[in-house]
């Protein structure tokens, strides 16, 4: 029952809230006011929790920010940004972050797609299988980080070393996985991929289910087999989803912190530090809050630029697919 | 779609930026003339504790510590000592908050920057100069009229950890040091009759152990941080900086410090030191309890830790082996400090007096905390204690780490230097030259 039908029956028409104000507004003005009123809570939330911290962080990044409220913080201008560019640990952390993003994003995309394609064809225990793959996604980063630390332990040997040394006899003695940067990153990559596959699988499954059946039916009539359908129909149609997932995973990879902090602590000698772990140590260990804020803006700029480039690239590739 | 994605990306990037730690939201904008980069103005105004009128209701004093919630120390504090204080001080309530070690520093810094620091904390001794330099702490020698009385009854070493630029910003609450702890079962297996009295005996003892038990390690430590390396440096006659803490050059890279690291490197290369020192090895206490490690340099907490792993396992103690500089270990422990943001400084100071009282110190000693009061050392309890005596004896020669606000950063430099050396990426002289230059740069900031 609409408001008009209520009014036409002689009942009291409820007053709209903007009629409570003694303002003479045009219909367009009233509509705008209503729209802004509805936007207000969301905008207030964004201003309070996004805009204010962001502007404040930008301000902090321009100072040698002092801890105590009321203390005078010397203005450095772009000094913190210049210092970052001259800081070798900043560059090694950035390189580590980039490598982490490249490996884990590729791994999550590949395995997520493979699992989604495999599960799409599963007829039995479909839900149970999806839950199993999704379980790592909802598990705490802290818990799984500690679990992986145990798995890759070298002395006493964790499960991985036990398997390599005692079960498969591939190596003579336990590998110190977590004490050398190269091997530590293998454990970190494995964790990143394992934890993220469930999320990409769910997104790809949803996208797969929305693909038009008629394309596949037509291709089948033309004699296309499964491989051809995957290459010439499924993947091109999934391209926008792949692009979106690609970008979201990259942003997530650049924000990795907990596994690094818990498994290697950025060591040895900062060699497994990523941008966020380095940023955190600069703020809370060395009390360089201004420098840390500058690092965060540099990272935000890099993530934005990379994501833009990814989007353009993946769109172009999607359009050029046969 | 394109525009939506662009906006999404922008928002995500900005969220990333806005996640930066923001310690001082209430700080006023700087004055335009303060454009000099090197000039750091630190607020150090003296807090004058105002004469507070008798409280109308209960006043709550907040006290943060890092005793585990289920630990005997926490049970003693919350179950016995705080009720004892509250009974004697009607109108003052103590709210003790257990904060995990991992979260303590972050939570504390965030609280300070938000203007809501606790009244008191049990602070790691190395934090006191740093917090004092930030202007967060009350100089207790100015705020406590009876400070001198307390100064006289505590050990001078732990007291010195509270001294920064001529003022005492806290009082020692509990102290500790490390001693040479050895595994008699391994000594017996290797035919070693007694722990090394000097550095010269170590190498031969290690060879004897390796011959008898090749898989065992003569010595174990769990990192290359200053807490581990300083006893070696000092006992070899070296130092990190000059006594006035103005330079590290000539001290950290001086011949005695280099000799200490060369000695450690030699032991490490011979398999005498467990790879745990680089982070890759069996846990220190587990390895000791399971006869994998013959010696460690550690604190009184080793006894309950080893006992919990292998009940009845014997842990024996001796002074740290003497070198050219003597037998010098490092002072640890905690201080109690009062924050300028305290809402009830007078009541908090009253609680500090209680924390330094013989009753409190004695009760906490029963649960493993070595007291800081000199007069308690001669008590029957300590004279008959199975192992406190070794630590109290070592405390006579133990030294405190450099009292400097940049100590945390200095420690990072020392950690990295140790890693470079033991990984053979740099010679001891090269690594320590670089470390000394880095510390010098910190000291002039």
PDB file of N, CA and C in Angstrom, chain A residues 84 108 118 157 181 211 228 264 318:
ATOM      1  N   UNK A  84      63.540   8.502   3.463  1.00  0.00           N
ATOM      2  CA  UNK A  84      63.103   7.156   3.058  1.00  0.00           C
ATOM      3  C   UNK A  84      63.803   6.732   1.767  1.00  0.00           C
ATOM      4  N   UNK A 108      47.844 -17.411  -5.539  1.00  0.00           N
ATOM      5  CA  UNK A 108      46.427 -17.435  -5.142  1.00  0.00           C
ATOM      6  C   UNK A 108      45.515 -17.430  -6.360  1.00  0.00           C
ATOM      7  N   UNK A 118      37.729 -26.976 -10.484  1.00  0.00           N
ATOM      8  CA  UNK A 118      37.584 -28.373 -10.055  1.00  0.00           C
ATOM      9  C   UNK A 118      36.305 -28.560  -9.240  1.00  0.00           C
ATOM     10  N   UNK A 157      63.158 -30.413  14.620  1.00  0.00           N
ATOM     11  CA  UNK A 157      62.606 -30.397  13.277  1.00  0.00           C
ATOM     12  C   UNK A 157      61.092 -30.360  13.290  1.00  0.00           C
ATOM     13  N   UNK A 181      66.976 -15.672   4.819  1.00  0.00           N
ATOM     14  CA  UNK A 181      65.898 -14.933   4.139  1.00  0.00           C
ATOM     15  C   UNK A 181      65.242 -15.716   3.002  1.00  0.00           C
ATOM     16  N   UNK A 211      28.333 -17.370 -15.568  1.00  0.00           N
ATOM     17  CA  UNK A 211      28.665 -17.371 -16.999  1.00  0.00           C
ATOM     18  C   UNK A 211      27.477 -17.886 -17.807  1.00  0.00           C
ATOM     19  N   UNK A 228      39.312 -26.265 -24.973  1.00  0.00           N
ATOM     20  CA  UNK A 228      38.992 -25.104 -25.817  1.00  0.00           C
ATOM     21  C   UNK A 228      38.004 -24.176 -25.128  1.00  0.00           C
ATOM     22  N   UNK A 264      59.286 -14.324  11.422  1.00  0.00           N
ATOM     23  CA  UNK A 264      60.714 -13.952  11.342  1.00  0.00           C
ATOM     24  C   UNK A 264      61.024 -12.670  12.102  1.00  0.00           C
ATOM     25  N   UNK A 318      42.475  -8.541 -21.620  1.00  0.00           N
ATOM     26  CA  UNK A 318      41.150  -9.156 -21.706  1.00  0.00           C
ATOM     27  C   UNK A 318      40.519  -8.857 -23.057  1.00  0.00           C
TER      28      UNK A 318
END
